Amino acid sequence: MATPTQTPRTRSAIVPDGIAANCANIRRRGGLVAVAIATTMSLIGAFLIFLPGTMTGVVGFLLINAGIPVLAITGIPAVSGTSRFVVAITASFGLWWIIGHFAAMRASRRTIVGWVEWRREFQPLAIGVWVGTVLALAVTAFVLGAL
């Protein structure tokens, strides 16, 4: 107990680079990091598409579809339009934000958390989305007669 001459200690703010601050940082930025990863993949894919060569075009197309997985759902390879692109990009980035935020919430359940733990939670979810995207493209190509 505090004596009359001492003032009671107040609870201090979060230590700037402490455990709690790092956990809050990951919770706050996990979704944005996932969107940044998807955006980077899509931009690299767009750059590769414009390079000459068949292989760079295929890899670029797959990277764009991995970064924006809703493209196949909106029918972008077969038909296109500005509204379809806007819907696909918006829905895909919303999907990546949800996955990144979910990974951040799961990672922050641990006592000490960092971006490595976030990546461990994010990686299986992202791989699932990417595998689903490739399978959707394969089914679409098969139905359209390209395979």
CSV table of N, CA and C in Angstrom, one decimal, residues 32-137:
chain,number,residue,atom,x,y,z
A,32,LEU,N,-3.3,-5.4,-43.8
A,32,LEU,CA,-2.6,-4.5,-44.7
A,32,LEU,C,-1.4,-5.2,-45.4
A,33,VAL,N,-0.7,-5.9,-44.6
A,33,VAL,CA,0.5,-6.6,-45.1
A,33,VAL,C,0.1,-7.7,-46.1
A,34,ALA,N,-1.0,-8.4,-45.8
A,34,ALA,CA,-1.5,-9.4,-46.8
A,34,ALA,C,-2.0,-8.7,-48.1
A,35,VAL,N,-2.6,-7.5,-48.0
A,35,VAL,CA,-3.0,-6.8,-49.2
A,35,VAL,C,-1.8,-6.3,-50.0
A,36,ALA,N,-0.7,-5.9,-49.2
A,36,ALA,CA,0.5,-5.5,-49.9
A,36,ALA,C,1.2,-6.6,-50.6
A,37,ILE,N,1.2,-7.8,-50.0
A,37,ILE,CA,1.8,-9.0,-50.7
A,37,ILE,C,1.0,-9.3,-52.0
A,38,ALA,N,-0.3,-9.3,-51.9
A,38,ALA,CA,-1.1,-9.6,-53.1
A,38,ALA,C,-0.9,-8.5,-54.2
A,39,THR,N,-0.8,-7.2,-53.8
A,39,THR,CA,-0.6,-6.2,-54.7
A,39,THR,C,0.8,-6.3,-55.4
A,40,THR,N,1.8,-6.7,-54.6
A,40,THR,CA,3.1,-6.9,-55.2
A,40,THR,C,3.1,-8.0,-56.2
A,41,MET,N,2.5,-9.1,-55.8
A,41,MET,CA,2.4,-10.3,-56.7
A,41,MET,C,1.7,-9.9,-58.0
A,42,SER,N,0.6,-9.1,-57.9
A,42,SER,CA,-0.1,-8.7,-59.1
A,42,SER,C,0.7,-7.8,-60.0
A,43,LEU,N,1.4,-6.9,-59.4
A,43,LEU,CA,2.3,-5.9,-60.2
A,43,LEU,C,3.4,-6.6,-60.8
A,44,ILE,N,4.0,-7.6,-60.1
A,44,ILE,CA,5.1,-8.4,-60.8
A,44,ILE,C,4.5,-9.2,-61.9
A,45,GLY,N,3.4,-9.8,-61.7
A,45,GLY,CA,2.7,-10.5,-62.8
A,45,GLY,C,2.4,-9.6,-64.0
A,46,ALA,N,1.9,-8.4,-63.8
A,46,ALA,CA,1.6,-7.5,-64.9
A,46,ALA,C,2.9,-7.1,-65.6
A,47,PHE,N,4.0,-6.9,-64.9
A,47,PHE,CA,5.2,-6.6,-65.5
A,47,PHE,C,5.7,-7.8,-66.4
A,48,LEU,N,5.6,-9.0,-65.9
A,48,LEU,CA,6.0,-10.2,-66.6
A,48,LEU,C,5.2,-10.4,-67.9
A,49,ILE,N,3.9,-10.1,-67.8
A,49,ILE,CA,3.0,-10.2,-69.0
A,49,ILE,C,3.5,-9.4,-70.2
A,50,PHE,N,4.0,-8.2,-69.9
A,50,PHE,CA,4.4,-7.3,-70.9
A,50,PHE,C,5.8,-7.6,-71.5
A,51,LEU,N,6.6,-8.5,-70.8
A,51,LEU,CA,7.9,-8.9,-71.3
A,51,LEU,C,7.6,-9.9,-72.5
A,52,PRO,N,8.5,-10.0,-73.5
A,52,PRO,CA,8.4,-10.9,-74.5
A,52,PRO,C,8.7,-12.4,-74.1
A,53,GLY,N,7.9,-13.3,-74.6
A,53,GLY,CA,8.1,-14.7,-74.3
A,53,GLY,C,6.9,-15.3,-73.7
A,54,THR,N,6.7,-16.6,-74.1
A,54,THR,CA,5.5,-17.3,-73.6
A,54,THR,C,5.6,-17.6,-72.1
A,55,MET,N,6.8,-18.1,-71.7
A,55,MET,CA,6.9,-18.5,-70.3
A,55,MET,C,6.7,-17.3,-69.3
A,56,THR,N,7.2,-16.1,-69.7
A,56,THR,CA,7.0,-15.0,-68.8
A,56,THR,C,5.5,-14.6,-68.8
A,57,GLY,N,4.8,-14.8,-69.9
A,57,GLY,CA,3.4,-14.5,-69.9
A,57,GLY,C,2.6,-15.4,-69.1
A,58,VAL,N,2.9,-16.7,-69.1
A,58,VAL,CA,2.2,-17.7,-68.3
A,58,VAL,C,2.5,-17.4,-66.8
A,59,VAL,N,3.7,-17.2,-66.4
A,59,VAL,CA,4.1,-16.9,-65.0
A,59,VAL,C,3.4,-15.6,-64.6
A,60,GLY,N,3.4,-14.6,-65.4
A,60,GLY,CA,2.7,-13.4,-65.1
A,60,GLY,C,1.2,-13.5,-64.9
A,61,PHE,N,0.6,-14.3,-65.8
A,61,PHE,CA,-0.8,-14.6,-65.7
A,61,PHE,C,-1.1,-15.3,-64.4
A,62,LEU,N,-0.3,-16.3,-64.0
A,62,LEU,CA,-0.5,-17.0,-62.8
A,62,LEU,C,-0.3,-16.1,-61.5
A,63,LEU,N,0.7,-15.2,-61.6
A,63,LEU,CA,0.9,-14.3,-60.5
A,63,LEU,C,-0.2,-13.3,-60.3
A,64,ILE,N,-0.7,-12.8,-61.4
A,64,ILE,CA,-1.9,-11.9,-61.4
A,64,ILE,C,-3.1,-12.6,-60.8
A,65,ASN,N,-3.3,-13.8,-61.2
A,65,ASN,CA,-4.5,-14.6,-60.6
A,65,ASN,C,-4.2,-15.0,-59.2
A,66,ALA,N,-3.0,-15.2,-58.8
A,66,ALA,CA,-2.7,-15.5,-57.4
A,66,ALA,C,-2.9,-14.2,-56.5
A,67,GLY,N,-2.6,-13.1,-57.0
A,67,GLY,CA,-2.8,-11.8,-56.3
A,67,GLY,C,-4.2,-11.4,-56.3
A,68,ILE,N,-4.9,-11.6,-57.4
A,68,ILE,CA,-6.3,-11.2,-57.5
A,68,ILE,C,-7.1,-12.5,-57.8
A,69,PRO,N,-7.4,-13.4,-56.8
A,69,PRO,CA,-8.0,-14.7,-57.0
A,69,PRO,C,-9.4,-14.6,-57.5
A,70,VAL,N,-10.1,-13.5,-57.4
A,70,VAL,CA,-11.5,-13.4,-57.8
A,70,VAL,C,-11.7,-13.1,-59.3
A,71,LEU,N,-10.5,-13.0,-60.0
A,71,LEU,CA,-10.6,-12.7,-61.4
A,71,LEU,C,-11.3,-13.9,-62.1
A,72,ALA,N,-11.0,-15.1,-61.8
A,72,ALA,CA,-11.6,-16.2,-62.4
A,72,ALA,C,-13.1,-16.3,-62.1
A,73,ILE,N,-13.5,-15.9,-60.9
A,73,ILE,CA,-15.0,-16.0,-60.6
A,73,ILE,C,-15.7,-14.9,-61.4
A,74,THR,N,-15.2,-13.8,-61.6
A,74,THR,CA,-15.9,-12.8,-62.4
A,74,THR,C,-15.8,-13.0,-63.9
A,75,GLY,N,-15.1,-14.0,-64.3
A,75,GLY,CA,-15.0,-14.4,-65.7
A,75,GLY,C,-14.0,-13.6,-66.5
A,76,ILE,N,-13.0,-13.0,-65.9
A,76,ILE,CA,-12.1,-12.2,-66.6
A,76,ILE,C,-11.3,-12.8,-67.7
A,77,PRO,N,-10.8,-14.1,-67.6
A,77,PRO,CA,-10.1,-14.6,-68.8
A,77,PRO,C,-11.0,-14.7,-70.1
A,78,ALA,N,-12.3,-14.9,-69.9
A,78,ALA,CA,-13.2,-15.1,-71.1
A,78,ALA,C,-13.7,-13.8,-71.5
A,79,VAL,N,-14.3,-13.0,-70.6
A,79,VAL,CA,-14.8,-11.7,-70.9
A,79,VAL,C,-14.2,-10.6,-70.0
A,80,SER,N,-14.2,-9.4,-70.5
A,80,SER,CA,-13.6,-8.4,-69.6
A,80,SER,C,-14.5,-7.1,-69.7
A,81,GLY,N,-14.2,-6.2,-68.8
A,81,GLY,CA,-14.9,-5.0,-68.7
A,81,GLY,C,-14.4,-4.3,-67.4
A,82,THR,N,-14.5,-3.0,-67.4
A,82,THR,CA,-14.0,-2.2,-66.3
A,82,THR,C,-14.7,-2.6,-65.0
A,83,SER,N,-16.0,-2.7,-65.0
A,83,SER,CA,-16.8,-3.1,-63.8
A,83,SER,C,-16.3,-4.4,-63.3
A,84,ARG,N,-16.1,-5.4,-64.1
A,84,ARG,CA,-15.6,-6.7,-63.7
A,84,ARG,C,-14.3,-6.6,-63.0
A,85,PHE,N,-13.4,-5.8,-63.6
A,85,PHE,CA,-12.0,-5.6,-63.0
A,85,PHE,C,-12.2,-4.9,-61.6
A,86,VAL,N,-13.0,-3.9,-61.5
A,86,VAL,CA,-13.2,-3.2,-60.2
A,86,VAL,C,-13.7,-4.2,-59.2
A,87,VAL,N,-14.7,-5.0,-59.5
A,87,VAL,CA,-15.3,-5.9,-58.6
A,87,VAL,C,-14.3,-7.0,-58.2
A,88,ALA,N,-13.6,-7.5,-59.2
A,88,ALA,CA,-12.6,-8.5,-58.9
A,88,ALA,C,-11.5,-8.0,-58.0
A,89,ILE,N,-10.9,-6.8,-58.3
A,89,ILE,CA,-9.9,-6.3,-57.5
A,89,ILE,C,-10.3,-5.9,-56.0
A,90,THR,N,-11.5,-5.3,-55.9
A,90,THR,CA,-12.0,-5.0,-54.6
A,90,THR,C,-12.3,-6.2,-53.8
A,91,ALA,N,-13.0,-7.2,-54.4
A,91,ALA,CA,-13.3,-8.4,-53.6
A,91,ALA,C,-12.0,-9.2,-53.2
A,92,SER,N,-11.0,-9.2,-54.1
A,92,SER,CA,-9.8,-9.9,-53.9
A,92,SER,C,-9.0,-9.2,-52.7
A,93,PHE,N,-8.9,-7.9,-52.8
A,93,PHE,CA,-8.2,-7.2,-51.7
A,93,PHE,C,-9.0,-7.3,-50.4
A,94,GLY,N,-10.3,-7.4,-50.4
A,94,GLY,CA,-11.0,-7.6,-49.2
A,94,GLY,C,-10.8,-9.0,-48.7
A,95,LEU,N,-10.7,-10.0,-49.6
A,95,LEU,CA,-10.4,-11.4,-49.2
A,95,LEU,C,-9.0,-11.4,-48.5
A,96,TRP,N,-8.0,-10.8,-49.2
A,96,TRP,CA,-6.7,-10.8,-48.6
A,96,TRP,C,-6.6,-10.1,-47.3
A,97,TRP,N,-7.4,-9.0,-47.1
A,97,TRP,CA,-7.3,-8.3,-45.8
A,97,TRP,C,-7.9,-9.2,-44.8
A,98,ILE,N,-9.0,-9.9,-45.1
A,98,ILE,CA,-9.7,-10.8,-44.1
A,98,ILE,C,-8.7,-11.9,-43.7
A,99,ILE,N,-8.1,-12.5,-44.7
A,99,ILE,CA,-7.1,-13.6,-44.4
A,99,ILE,C,-5.9,-13.1,-43.6
A,100,GLY,N,-5.4,-11.9,-43.9
A,100,GLY,CA,-4.3,-11.4,-43.2
A,100,GLY,C,-4.7,-11.0,-41.7
A,101,HIS,N,-5.9,-10.4,-41.6
A,101,HIS,CA,-6.3,-10.1,-40.3
A,101,HIS,C,-6.6,-11.3,-39.4
A,102,PHE,N,-7.2,-12.3,-40.0
A,102,PHE,CA,-7.4,-13.6,-39.3
A,102,PHE,C,-6.1,-14.2,-38.9
A,103,ALA,N,-5.1,-14.2,-39.8
A,103,ALA,CA,-3.8,-14.7,-39.4
A,103,ALA,C,-3.2,-13.9,-38.2
A,104,ALA,N,-3.4,-12.6,-38.3
A,104,ALA,CA,-2.9,-11.8,-37.2
A,104,ALA,C,-3.6,-12.1,-35.9
A,105,MET,N,-4.9,-12.3,-35.9
A,105,MET,CA,-5.6,-12.6,-34.7
A,105,MET,C,-5.2,-14.0,-34.1
A,106,ARG,N,-5.0,-14.9,-35.0
A,106,ARG,CA,-4.5,-16.2,-34.6
A,106,ARG,C,-3.1,-16.2,-34.0
A,107,ALA,N,-2.2,-15.4,-34.7
A,107,ALA,CA,-0.8,-15.3,-34.2
A,107,ALA,C,-0.7,-14.6,-32.9
A,108,SER,N,-1.6,-13.6,-32.7
A,108,SER,CA,-1.5,-12.8,-31.5
A,108,SER,C,-2.0,-13.5,-30.2
A,109,ARG,N,-2.5,-14.7,-30.4
A,109,ARG,CA,-2.9,-15.5,-29.2
A,109,ARG,C,-1.7,-15.9,-28.4
A,110,ARG,N,-0.6,-16.0,-29.0
A,110,ARG,CA,0.7,-16.4,-28.3
A,110,ARG,C,1.1,-15.2,-27.4
A,111,THR,N,2.0,-15.5,-26.5
A,111,THR,CA,2.5,-14.5,-25.6
A,111,THR,C,3.4,-13.6,-26.3
A,112,ILE,N,4.4,-14.1,-27.0
A,112,ILE,CA,5.3,-13.3,-27.7
A,112,ILE,C,5.1,-13.6,-29.2
A,113,VAL,N,4.8,-12.5,-29.9
A,113,VAL,CA,4.4,-12.7,-31.3
A,113,VAL,C,5.2,-11.7,-32.2
A,114,GLY,N,5.5,-12.2,-33.3
A,114,GLY,CA,6.3,-11.4,-34.3
A,114,GLY,C,5.7,-11.7,-35.7
A,115,TRP,N,6.4,-11.1,-36.7
A,115,TRP,CA,5.9,-11.3,-38.1
A,115,TRP,C,6.2,-12.7,-38.5
A,116,VAL,N,7.1,-13.4,-37.9
A,116,VAL,CA,7.4,-14.8,-38.2
A,116,VAL,C,6.1,-15.7,-37.9
A,117,GLU,N,5.6,-15.4,-36.7
A,117,GLU,CA,4.4,-16.1,-36.3
A,117,GLU,C,3.2,-15.8,-37.2
A,118,TRP,N,3.1,-14.5,-37.6
A,118,TRP,CA,2.1,-14.1,-38.5
A,118,TRP,C,2.2,-14.9,-39.8
A,119,ARG,N,3.4,-15.0,-40.3
A,119,ARG,CA,3.7,-15.7,-41.6
A,119,ARG,C,3.3,-17.2,-41.4
A,120,ARG,N,3.6,-17.8,-40.3
A,120,ARG,CA,3.2,-19.2,-40.1
A,120,ARG,C,1.7,-19.4,-40.1
A,121,GLU,N,1.0,-18.4,-39.6
A,121,GLU,CA,-0.5,-18.5,-39.7
A,121,GLU,C,-1.1,-18.1,-41.1
A,122,PHE,N,-0.4,-17.2,-41.7
A,122,PHE,CA,-0.9,-16.7,-43.0
A,122,PHE,C,-0.6,-17.7,-44.2
A,123,GLN,N,0.6,-18.3,-44.1
A,123,GLN,CA,1.1,-19.2,-45.2
A,123,GLN,C,0.1,-20.3,-45.6
A,124,PRO,N,-0.4,-21.1,-44.7
A,124,PRO,CA,-1.4,-22.1,-45.1
A,124,PRO,C,-2.7,-21.6,-45.7
A,125,LEU,N,-3.1,-20.5,-45.2
A,125,LEU,CA,-4.3,-19.9,-45.8
A,125,LEU,C,-4.1,-19.3,-47.2
A,126,ALA,N,-2.9,-18.7,-47.4
A,126,ALA,CA,-2.6,-18.2,-48.7
A,126,ALA,C,-2.4,-19.3,-49.7
A,127,ILE,N,-1.7,-20.3,-49.3
A,127,ILE,CA,-1.5,-21.5,-50.2
A,127,ILE,C,-2.8,-22.1,-50.6
A,128,GLY,N,-3.8,-22.2,-49.6
A,128,GLY,CA,-5.1,-22.7,-50.0
A,128,GLY,C,-5.8,-21.8,-51.0
A,129,VAL,N,-5.7,-20.5,-50.9
A,129,VAL,CA,-6.3,-19.6,-51.9
A,129,VAL,C,-5.6,-19.8,-53.2
A,130,TRP,N,-4.3,-19.9,-53.2
A,130,TRP,CA,-3.6,-20.0,-54.5
A,130,TRP,C,-3.9,-21.3,-55.2
A,131,VAL,N,-3.9,-22.4,-54.4
A,131,VAL,CA,-4.3,-23.7,-55.0
A,131,VAL,C,-5.7,-23.7,-55.6
A,132,GLY,N,-6.6,-23.1,-54.8
A,132,GLY,CA,-8.0,-23.0,-55.3
A,132,GLY,C,-8.1,-22.2,-56.6
A,133,THR,N,-7.3,-21.1,-56.7
A,133,THR,CA,-7.2,-20.3,-57.9
A,133,THR,C,-6.7,-21.1,-59.1
A,134,VAL,N,-5.7,-21.8,-58.9
A,134,VAL,CA,-5.1,-22.6,-60.0
A,134,VAL,C,-6.1,-23.7,-60.4
A,135,LEU,N,-6.7,-24.3,-59.5
A,135,LEU,CA,-7.7,-25.4,-59.8
A,135,LEU,C,-8.9,-24.8,-60.5
A,136,ALA,N,-9.3,-23.6,-60.1
A,136,ALA,CA,-10.4,-22.9,-60.8
A,136,ALA,C,-10.1,-22.6,-62.3
A,137,LEU,N,-8.8,-22.1,-62.5
A,137,LEU,CA,-8.4,-21.8,-63.8
A,137,LEU,C,-8.3,-23.1,-64.7
